């Protein structure tokens, strides 16, 4: 008996309405809020221009250390007292950093949000940053990174980033640093970063029932003690594409698998081609039904999964294809992957593939926008990338209405198989000759 199965077709998109947005300049800062009528849970996020892009050379990972050090108490309370104050409200402090921003936020019932935001502002504006606490946080980060870098992946990621953006550029080094760079972070570095970037007003993101939330009062809490500051933002980076392919070999003796990272530079997040680029990436490798996953996983059996998509930040972007394959299949997996990228660039996408990609991306967008925290993340996207308030409703409609010609044109414009940099982390003694024999590009050691 032969089992035959067909993938189910796409259903009709369900209606979705993005919440009403309110913008207001208050107390020297800016408030951007989304109205969720009747929502009991509220979110407040302080968005500061203190991302990793501002870290000095040799101190990559500094922002991550600062983010975790904020949890170690303030000038008014030690770590225990601070944690108990949060716990008494049923809230928690959430801190993070990425390339573009530093974030400190919380969620709480609407009537408790002002008190919870007071605690967030206390941690962000007046942290204790005691030397012994900072050093312990830093050392914990180093230990975690050492464990992470002992596994396949981080070395390949770092090699690809350096090749694409240059090892001398901040964007050419890992977002959260490496064990060596984080180990070099000093207490003075942390104090200086905090003083420079976390004492500015920033933007307050608020999501909840605005009929019961006082935005002026929340702004006064978030921006207390700060002075207005206008920061000039650097524009998007250029998008140079290499003239020829190159294979960078990261030796991992004894490895039974090879970790693959392929990529090239791409435009920034606010680029006009964002929608067709996103759908191109989805068809190529951004979903389980993608071309790459079908060929490399289902047909060839080289891997448990392969993913390829465009990752886009405020100033830069890149195409990134990632997979782990059996050592003996390293070379053929690379050949097939390059072939699939080339086929997508030259032939575009089909109407059936695009229908699946459109439905999945638009449906995913609607599903992801179901919580106050997710809405706060969407508002952050508007701020960071300078997008209009009606962006997300228009984005959904743009995803659903994108045509084969539009997406195929984006594939031709933004996929560059001839300029891909390929990083292979594996047992060099077993795979070097096979990689050379593919003729895909010059093979060099990392």
XYZ file of N, CA, C and O in Angstrom, residues 246-429:
736
model
N 33.289 32.615 -1.606
C 34.427 32.187 -0.812
C 33.934 31.216 0.244
O 32.844 31.386 0.800
N 34.718 30.173 0.526
C 34.410 29.214 1.589
C 35.415 29.420 2.715
O 36.617 29.307 2.512
N 34.902 29.753 3.898
C 35.749 29.920 5.082
C 35.616 28.664 5.934
O 34.504 28.308 6.353
N 36.735 28.001 6.174
C 36.726 26.724 6.884
C 37.143 26.941 8.342
O 38.259 27.389 8.629
N 36.242 26.647 9.256
C 36.503 26.731 10.694
C 36.721 25.302 11.186
O 35.789 24.489 11.198
N 37.956 24.986 11.563
C 38.300 23.603 11.909
C 37.725 23.209 13.258
O 37.889 23.911 14.260
N 37.024 22.067 13.264
C 36.497 21.478 14.498
C 36.831 19.987 14.463
O 36.014 19.153 14.064
N 38.061 19.640 14.847
C 38.528 18.249 14.716
C 37.599 17.266 15.429
O 37.142 17.508 16.548
N 37.342 16.159 14.757
C 36.527 15.112 15.347
C 35.032 15.324 15.243
O 34.250 14.455 15.657
N 34.599 16.430 14.678
C 33.174 16.704 14.572
C 32.517 15.727 13.599
O 33.054 15.435 12.527
N 31.334 15.226 13.953
C 30.608 14.297 13.079
C 29.610 15.031 12.192
O 28.957 14.420 11.356
N 29.503 16.342 12.399
C 28.636 17.165 11.566
C 29.395 18.408 11.123
O 30.400 18.780 11.727
N 28.900 19.030 10.094
C 29.417 20.321 9.668
C 28.319 21.364 9.862
O 27.161 21.137 9.499
N 28.695 22.464 10.443
C 27.772 23.588 10.635
C 27.951 24.554 9.476
O 29.061 25.026 9.217
N 26.874 24.831 8.773
C 26.925 25.694 7.593
C 26.289 27.048 7.889
O 25.201 27.123 8.472
N 26.977 28.107 7.486
C 26.440 29.460 7.537
C 26.771 30.139 6.205
O 27.933 30.311 5.872
N 25.766 30.493 5.455
C 25.947 31.152 4.168
C 25.242 32.496 4.211
O 24.152 32.613 4.785
N 25.850 33.507 3.599
C 25.166 34.782 3.600
C 25.821 35.837 2.747
O 26.931 35.678 2.244
N 25.088 36.911 2.575
C 25.620 38.132 1.978
C 24.834 39.299 2.550
O 23.794 39.121 3.191
N 25.339 40.495 2.352
C 24.672 41.667 2.896
C 23.374 41.966 2.155
O 23.168 41.540 1.016
N 22.493 42.710 2.835
C 21.180 43.021 2.278
C 20.753 44.396 2.789
O 21.374 44.952 3.701
N 19.674 44.957 2.244
C 19.214 46.277 2.706
C 18.693 46.257 4.145
O 18.495 45.201 4.747
N 18.424 47.445 4.674
C 17.970 47.622 6.048
C 16.465 47.359 6.158
O 15.758 47.210 5.160
N 15.969 47.360 7.405
C 14.588 46.961 7.687
C 13.547 47.867 7.036
O 12.472 47.390 6.626
N 13.811 49.177 6.956
C 12.808 50.098 6.423
C 12.869 50.229 4.899
O 12.216 51.099 4.323
N 13.608 49.370 4.232
C 13.728 49.421 2.777
C 12.358 49.185 2.124
O 11.555 48.381 2.605
N 12.065 49.879 1.021
C 10.761 49.711 0.361
C 10.463 48.284 -0.081
O 9.292 47.922 -0.256
N 11.492 47.477 -0.290
C 11.276 46.096 -0.744
C 11.100 45.116 0.414
O 11.185 43.893 0.203
N 10.835 45.609 1.612
C 10.758 44.713 2.772
C 9.763 43.571 2.554
O 10.069 42.409 2.830
N 8.572 43.887 2.072
C 7.547 42.845 1.914
C 7.952 41.800 0.875
O 7.957 40.597 1.175
N 8.297 42.175 -0.359
C 8.692 41.128 -1.308
C 9.973 40.404 -0.898
O 10.124 39.212 -1.198
N 10.885 41.084 -0.202
C 12.077 40.390 0.312
C 11.685 39.336 1.344
O 12.201 38.216 1.351
N 10.772 39.713 2.230
C 10.307 38.777 3.257
C 9.667 37.547 2.630
O 9.914 36.411 3.056
N 8.849 37.760 1.623
C 8.184 36.630 0.966
C 9.181 35.803 0.156
O 9.058 34.573 0.082
N 10.173 36.461 -0.436
C 11.239 35.718 -1.109
C 11.949 34.803 -0.117
O 12.185 33.615 -0.393
N 12.316 35.360 1.040
C 12.985 34.563 2.053
C 12.128 33.410 2.546
O 12.627 32.314 2.821
N 10.822 33.645 2.662
C 9.918 32.592 3.124
C 9.876 31.432 2.144
O 9.924 30.263 2.528
N 9.772 31.750 0.859
C 9.756 30.694 -0.160
C 11.080 29.951 -0.200
O 11.124 28.721 -0.291
N 12.169 30.683 -0.097
C 13.485 30.063 -0.200
C 13.807 29.194 1.001
O 14.206 28.037 0.839
N 13.660 29.743 2.209
C 14.091 28.965 3.369
C 13.486 29.376 4.689
O 13.901 28.889 5.736
N 12.489 30.260 4.669
C 11.976 30.811 5.908
C 10.841 30.053 6.551
O 10.329 30.479 7.580
N 10.425 28.943 5.974
C 9.328 28.151 6.538
C 9.627 26.670 6.330
O 10.478 26.287 5.528
N 8.890 25.832 7.052
C 9.113 24.385 6.930
C 8.799 23.900 5.520
O 9.347 22.897 5.052
N 7.918 24.611 4.818
C 7.538 24.227 3.464
C 8.465 24.834 2.411
O 8.183 24.733 1.216
N 9.561 25.435 2.819
C 10.433 26.168 1.895
C 11.159 25.248 0.923
O 11.262 24.033 1.123
N 11.700 25.853 -0.111
C 12.467 25.108 -1.109
C 13.692 24.434 -0.494
O 13.979 23.265 -0.772
N 14.434 25.186 0.307
C 15.647 24.613 0.888
C 15.326 23.449 1.816
O 15.995 22.412 1.779
N 14.324 23.607 2.660
C 13.996 22.528 3.582
C 13.487 21.306 2.835
O 13.795 20.160 3.199
N 12.712 21.538 1.783
C 12.217 20.403 0.996
C 13.374 19.636 0.357
O 13.435 18.398 0.443
N 14.310 20.359 -0.256
C 15.393 19.683 -0.961
C 16.420 19.080 -0.007
O 16.742 17.890 -0.102
N 16.948 19.901 0.902
C 18.079 19.461 1.725
C 17.648 18.482 2.815
O 18.381 17.548 3.145
N 16.432 18.639 3.340
C 15.948 17.736 4.383
C 15.155 16.565 3.810
O 15.482 15.394 4.034
N 14.103 16.886 3.054
C 13.148 15.854 2.685
C 13.636 15.005 1.510
O 13.451 13.786 1.504
N 14.232 15.640 0.510
C 14.680 14.888 -0.665
C 16.059 14.268 -0.441
O 16.250 13.067 -0.652
N 17.022 15.064 -0.018
C 18.396 14.593 0.137
C 18.654 13.896 1.463
O 19.510 13.022 1.552
N 17.975 14.313 2.517
C 18.210 13.713 3.829
C 19.535 14.117 4.450
O 20.105 13.383 5.253
N 20.030 15.304 4.099
C 21.322 15.754 4.620
C 21.226 16.328 6.030
O 22.229 16.442 6.730
N 20.037 16.755 6.437
C 19.902 17.523 7.670
C 18.529 17.320 8.275
O 17.594 16.880 7.604
N 18.408 17.667 9.555
C 17.093 17.701 10.194
C 16.336 18.974 9.820
O 15.120 19.044 9.962
N 17.059 19.973 9.395
C 16.402 21.218 9.018
C 17.393 22.251 8.543
O 18.538 22.302 8.989
N 16.964 23.071 7.620
C 17.778 24.170 7.102
C 16.890 25.390 7.004
O 15.701 25.286 6.685
N 17.451 26.544 7.305
C 16.657 27.766 7.299
C 17.421 28.861 6.568
O 18.641 28.984 6.716
N 16.706 29.634 5.779
C 17.311 30.771 5.107
C 16.332 31.920 5.032
O 15.175 31.725 4.662
N 16.775 33.111 5.419
C 15.862 34.248 5.437
C 16.674 35.535 5.517
O 17.870 35.519 5.794
N 16.003 36.648 5.296
C 16.633 37.950 5.453
C 16.459 38.420 6.892
O 15.343 38.430 7.417
N 17.560 38.819 7.529
C 17.516 39.429 8.845
C 17.884 40.894 8.705
O 18.971 41.219 8.221
N 16.985 41.793 9.126
C 17.150 43.204 8.814
C 17.091 44.051 10.082
O 16.156 43.932 10.877
N 18.084 44.919 10.272
C 18.145 45.833 11.394
C 18.007 47.267 10.894
O 17.723 47.503 9.718
N 18.195 48.251 11.795
C 17.967 49.639 11.421
C 18.941 50.127 10.354
O 18.571 50.866 9.456
N 20.208 49.691 10.442
C 21.217 50.202 9.527
C 21.687 49.179 8.496
O 22.371 49.549 7.547
N 21.366 47.922 8.686
C 21.919 46.900 7.801
C 21.002 45.693 7.752
O 20.068 45.548 8.546
N 21.304 44.806 6.806
C 20.598 43.536 6.722
C 21.522 42.490 6.132
O 22.623 42.796 5.659
N 21.073 41.257 6.155
C 21.843 40.194 5.514
C 20.935 39.010 5.222
O 19.935 38.786 5.913
N 21.272 38.288 4.183
C 20.683 36.977 3.948
C 21.495 35.982 4.746
O 22.732 35.991 4.703
N 20.828 35.121 5.508
C 21.518 34.108 6.304
C 20.860 32.757 6.094
O 19.647 32.610 6.274
N 21.666 31.777 5.698
C 21.211 30.396 5.549
C 21.987 29.560 6.554
O 23.218 29.628 6.606
N 21.280 28.774 7.357
C 21.906 28.011 8.439
C 21.453 26.563 8.398
O 20.276 26.266 8.157
N 22.395 25.673 8.674
C 22.073 24.241 8.743
C 23.217 23.497 9.407
O 24.344 23.996 9.494
N 22.905 22.300 9.879
C 23.918 21.353 10.322
C 23.729 20.072 9.536
O 22.614 19.530 9.471
N 24.791 19.587 8.888
C 24.667 18.406 8.026
C 25.712 17.365 8.429
O 26.735 17.689 9.037
N 25.436 16.116 8.086
C 26.428 15.066 8.322
C 27.718 15.400 7.574
O 27.681 15.935 6.457
N 28.837 15.081 8.189
C 30.134 15.437 7.616
C 30.272 14.979 6.167
O 30.723 15.746 5.302
N 29.867 13.771 5.875
C 30.058 13.244 4.521
C 29.200 13.946 3.479
O 29.449 13.833 2.274
N 28.188 14.688 3.947
C 27.311 15.392 3.018
C 27.616 16.893 2.945
O 26.853 17.649 2.330
N 28.717 17.321 3.534
C 29.021 18.747 3.596
C 29.074 19.375 2.209
O 28.387 20.380 1.936
N 29.902 18.818 1.335
C 30.078 19.397 -0.001
C 28.795 19.346 -0.829
O 28.383 20.369 -1.401
N 28.117 18.194 -0.930
C 26.884 18.182 -1.731
C 25.793 19.081 -1.163
O 25.002 19.649 -1.927
N 25.754 19.237 0.163
C 24.750 20.131 0.748
C 25.003 21.565 0.320
O 24.062 22.319 0.003
N 26.263 21.974 0.283
C 26.597 23.316 -0.181
C 26.225 23.501 -1.652
O 25.652 24.523 -2.037
N 26.561 22.512 -2.463
C 26.262 22.599 -3.896
C 24.757 22.748 -4.118
O 24.305 23.605 -4.896
N 23.969 21.920 -3.447
C 22.515 21.977 -3.621
C 21.934 23.284 -3.090
O 20.979 23.832 -3.660
N 22.483 23.777 -1.991
C 21.986 25.033 -1.421
C 22.246 26.195 -2.370
O 21.351 27.014 -2.637
N 23.458 26.277 -2.902
C 23.768 27.330 -3.873
C 22.862 27.199 -5.096
O 22.362 28.196 -5.637
N 22.628 25.969 -5.526
C 21.758 25.755 -6.675
C 20.349 26.256 -6.433
O 19.720 26.836 -7.335
N 19.840 26.055 -5.217
C 18.475 26.483 -4.918
C 18.380 28.011 -4.836
O 17.392 28.609 -5.289
N 19.408 28.645 -4.288
C 19.428 30.109 -4.266
C 19.477 30.642 -5.694
O 18.765 31.591 -6.052
N 20.299 30.043 -6.526
C 20.412 30.470 -7.923
C 19.094 30.281 -8.659
O 18.673 31.150 -9.454
N 18.432 29.154 -8.434
C 17.157 28.885 -9.105
C 16.103 29.910 -8.699
O 15.316 30.382 -9.533
N 16.089 30.276 -7.413
C 15.110 31.245 -6.934
C 15.391 32.625 -7.517
O 14.472 33.361 -7.897
N 16.662 32.974 -7.623
C 17.009 34.277 -8.187
C 16.635 34.356 -9.668
O 16.052 35.348 -10.120
N 16.957 33.326 -10.412
C 16.738 33.387 -11.861
C 15.307 33.103 -12.264
O 14.796 33.690 -13.227
N 14.643 32.213 -11.528
C 13.300 31.808 -11.938
C 12.171 32.403 -11.131
O 10.996 32.240 -11.485
N 12.507 33.092 -10.031
C 11.444 33.670 -9.218
C 10.659 32.625 -8.456
O 11.129 31.503 -8.232
N 9.450 32.976 -8.060
C 8.603 32.083 -7.269
C 7.368 31.715 -8.067
O 7.001 32.401 -9.026
N 6.704 30.645 -7.656
C 5.476 30.227 -8.322
C 4.264 30.775 -7.565
O 4.362 31.171 -6.404
N 3.132 30.758 -8.228
C 1.911 31.266 -7.592
C 1.516 30.402 -6.393
O 1.048 30.929 -5.375
N 1.706 29.091 -6.479
C 1.361 28.221 -5.352
C 2.279 28.477 -4.158
O 1.818 28.549 -3.009
N 3.575 28.605 -4.426
C 4.511 28.897 -3.333
C 4.180 30.232 -2.679
O 4.207 30.362 -1.447
N 3.871 31.219 -3.496
C 3.591 32.542 -2.958
C 2.300 32.552 -2.152
O 2.211 33.228 -1.123
N 1.315 31.798 -2.588
C 0.059 31.734 -1.839
C 0.299 31.208 -0.425
O -0.241 31.740 0.553
N 1.136 30.170 -0.305
C 1.460 29.623 1.012
C 2.240 30.643 1.832
O 1.963 30.852 3.020
N 3.224 31.283 1.217
C 4.057 32.246 1.934
C 3.236 33.442 2.406
O 3.394 33.916 3.535
N 2.354 33.938 1.542
C 1.507 35.076 1.924
C 0.614 34.722 3.105
O 0.520 35.468 4.083
N -0.046 33.583 3.013
C -0.970 33.180 4.076
C -0.226 32.970 5.391
O -0.706 33.360 6.460
N 0.957 32.353 5.309
C 1.711 32.062 6.526
C 2.222 33.340 7.176
O 2.080 33.543 8.385
N 2.802 34.235 6.390
C 3.344 35.471 6.953
C 2.242 36.367 7.514
O 2.362 36.927 8.605
N 1.167 36.540 6.772
C 0.071 37.384 7.251
C -0.608 36.754 8.458
O -0.947 37.445 9.430
N -0.796 35.436 8.410
C -1.398 34.754 9.551
C -0.506 34.811 10.780
O -0.978 35.018 11.908
N 0.789 34.632 10.576
C 1.730 34.721 11.686
C 1.690 36.102 12.324
O 1.707 36.240 13.551
N 1.618 37.125 11.486
C 1.566 38.492 11.996
C 0.343 38.688 12.887
O 0.436 39.266 13.976
N -0.797 38.191 12.450
C -2.026 38.337 13.236
C -1.954 37.559 14.540
O -2.360 38.050 15.598
N -1.431 36.344 14.470
C -1.328 35.514 15.675
C -0.378 36.130 16.692
O -0.637 36.142 17.902
N 0.727 36.689 16.200
C 1.720 37.264 17.096
C 1.228 38.524 17.787
O 1.764 38.902 18.836
N 0.226 39.184 17.248
C -0.246 40.451 17.798
C -1.419 40.265 18.762
O -2.332 41.095 18.810
N -1.408 39.207 19.561
C -2.545 38.906 20.421
C -2.343 39.313 21.871
O -3.277 39.218 22.667
N -1.156 39.737 22.262
C -0.891 40.065 23.657
C -0.378 41.504 23.775
O 0.190 42.045 22.818
N -0.542 42.122 24.945
C 0.006 43.472 25.130
C 1.511 43.524 24.900
O 2.025 44.492 24.337
N 2.218 42.470 25.319
C 3.663 42.448 25.112
C 4.031 42.451 23.633
O 4.981 43.118 23.220
N 3.279 41.704 22.827
C 3.541 41.665 21.390
C 3.230 43.013 20.745
O 3.960 43.474 19.850
N 2.173 43.662 21.193
C 1.843 44.984 20.669
C 2.944 45.978 21.034
O 3.331 46.836 20.223
N 3.468 45.862 22.247
C 4.579 46.727 22.655
C 5.789 46.503 21.752
O 6.487 47.455 21.364
N 6.051 45.259 21.389
C 7.141 44.964 20.467
C 6.909 45.587 19.107
O 7.844 46.089 18.463
N 5.657 45.591 18.657
C 5.329 46.212 17.370
C 5.544 47.722 17.422
O 6.066 48.326 16.475
N 5.160 48.343 18.520
C 5.380 49.785 18.664
C 6.876 50.103 18.689
O 7.312 51.127 18.152
N 7.651 49.225 19.303
C 9.101 49.395 19.296
C 9.636 49.384 17.870
O 10.513 50.181 17.512
N 9.116 48.493 17.045
C 9.512 48.439 15.638
C 9.220 49.762 14.941
O 10.039 50.263 14.149
N 8.060 50.354 15.227
C 7.728 51.645 14.622
C 8.747 52.703 15.004
O 9.184 53.497 14.161
N 9.131 52.720 16.287
C 10.058 53.742 16.770
C 11.441 53.541 16.167
O 12.052 54.473 15.623
N 11.953 52.328 16.271
C 13.333 52.061 15.862
C 13.534 52.325 14.378
O 14.560 52.873 13.966
N 12.550 51.971 13.580
C 12.724 52.054 12.128
C 12.005 53.239 11.489
O 11.957 53.344 10.258
N 11.466 54.134 12.321
C 10.852 55.347 11.801
C 9.652 55.090 10.920
O 9.461 55.757 9.893
N 8.786 54.164 11.311
C 7.634 53.781 10.501
C 6.373 54.507 10.959
O 6.252 54.932 12.114
N 5.403 54.628 10.059
C 4.166 55.338 10.349
C 3.233 54.493 11.222
O 3.347 53.267 11.289
N 2.275 55.181 11.854
C 1.372 54.493 12.777
C 0.501 53.439 12.093
O 0.068 52.479 12.728
N 0.210 53.632 10.806
C -0.630 52.659 10.099
C 0.202 51.566 9.431
O -0.303 50.833 8.570
N 1.458 51.433 9.833
C 2.364 50.502 9.157
C 1.874 49.054 9.232
O 1.853 48.350 8.220
N 1.502 48.588 10.411
C 1.162 47.171 10.546
C -0.134 46.788 9.837
O -0.192 45.723 9.204
N -1.187 47.595 9.886
C -2.343 47.261 9.038
C -1.975 47.222 7.552
O -2.429 46.338 6.815
N -1.145 48.179 7.109
C -0.723 48.177 5.709
C 0.190 46.995 5.403
O 0.155 46.435 4.297
N 1.019 46.609 6.384
C 1.922 45.475 6.182
C 1.138 44.204 5.917
O 1.460 43.437 4.998
N 0.122 43.976 6.695
C -0.676 42.761 6.502
C -1.315 42.749 5.119
O -1.292 41.729 4.415
N -1.890 43.880 4.712
C -2.508 43.943 3.402
C -1.464 43.801 2.294
O -1.721 43.178 1.258
N -0.277 44.358 2.520
C 0.782 44.238 1.513
C 1.248 42.796 1.374
O 1.531 42.327 0.259
N 1.335 42.090 2.480
C 1.707 40.676 2.431
C 0.678 39.865 1.647
O 1.023 39.008 0.833
N -0.598 40.157 1.902
C -1.662 39.375 1.262
C -1.834 39.717 -0.217
O -2.349 38.899 -0.988
N -1.412 40.907 -0.630
C -1.650 41.323 -2.013
C -0.409 41.265 -2.896
O -0.485 41.572 -4.089
N 0.734 40.889 -2.337
C 1.975 40.825 -3.129
C 1.809 39.867 -4.301
O 1.220 38.789 -4.173
N 2.338 40.242 -5.441
C 2.178 39.447 -6.655
C 3.426 38.623 -6.952
O 4.509 38.897 -6.432
N 3.261 37.639 -7.814
C 4.394 36.816 -8.242
C 5.466 37.674 -8.886
O 6.664 37.490 -8.625
N 5.042 38.634 -9.705
C 6.029 39.489 -10.370
C 6.823 40.317 -9.364
O 8.047 40.483 -9.501
N 6.154 40.857 -8.359
C 6.831 41.680 -7.351
C 7.844 40.864 -6.554
O 8.986 41.294 -6.329
N 7.435 39.681 -6.120
C 8.322 38.851 -5.302
C 9.458 38.289 -6.153
O 10.614 38.222 -5.706
N 9.172 37.915 -7.370
C 10.225 37.411 -8.254
C 11.236 38.508 -8.573
O 12.446 38.254 -8.666
N 10.756 39.739 -8.712
C 11.669 40.859 -8.952
C 12.574 41.088 -7.743
O 13.763 41.397 -7.888
N 12.018 40.945 -6.543
C 12.832 41.087 -5.329
C 13.867 39.977 -5.232
O 15.007 40.208 -4.800
N 13.485 38.771 -5.637
C 14.443 37.662 -5.634
C 15.602 37.960 -6.573
O 16.776 37.724 -6.237
N 15.300 38.501 -7.742
C 16.354 38.825 -8.704
C 17.235 39.958 -8.209
O 18.442 39.994 -8.476
N 16.640 40.893 -7.457
C 17.387 42.070 -7.004
C 18.191 41.820 -5.742
O 19.255 42.433 -5.553
N 17.720 40.933 -4.865
C 18.313 40.845 -3.526
C 18.918 39.483 -3.181
O 19.455 39.317 -2.084
N 18.827 38.519 -4.073
C 19.552 37.262 -3.897
C 20.792 37.295 -4.778
O 20.698 37.581 -5.978
N 21.945 36.994 -4.206
C 23.203 37.081 -4.948
C 24.019 35.798 -4.738
O 24.985 35.789 -3.970
N 23.621 34.717 -5.388
C 24.336 33.444 -5.182
C 25.806 33.523 -5.551
O 26.638 32.829 -4.952
N 26.152 34.386 -6.514
C 27.540 34.487 -6.935
C 28.386 35.225 -5.902
O 29.622 35.147 -5.936
N 27.755 35.938 -4.964
C 28.490 36.704 -3.959
C 28.359 36.162 -2.556
O 28.693 36.858 -1.591
N 27.881 34.930 -2.429
C 27.702 34.338 -1.099
C 29.044 34.010 -0.444
O 29.958 33.494 -1.097
N 29.122 34.299 0.832
C 30.227 33.808 1.650
C 29.724 32.575 2.383
O 28.654 32.600 3.006
N 30.466 31.487 2.302
C 30.073 30.216 2.914
C 31.049 29.871 4.033
O 32.255 29.748 3.788
N 30.537 29.740 5.249
C 31.356 29.323 6.387
C 30.991 27.892 6.731
O 29.813 27.554 6.875
N 32.006 27.060 6.844
C 31.808 25.655 7.204
C 32.625 25.371 8.451
O 33.848 25.485 8.448
N 31.948 25.013 9.525
C 32.619 24.619 10.763
C 32.522 23.103 10.890
O 31.433 22.550 11.047
N 33.662 22.445 10.764
C 33.664 20.988 10.812
C 35.083 20.458 10.829
O 36.049 21.208 11.020
N 35.224 19.166 10.641
C 36.534 18.518 10.666
C 37.241 18.801 9.345
O 36.965 18.170 8.321
N 38.168 19.749 9.377
C 38.826 20.199 8.150
C 39.550 19.072 7.432
O 39.574 19.014 6.197
N 40.142 18.135 8.188
C 40.889 17.046 7.575
C 39.997 16.166 6.710
O 40.458 15.566 5.735
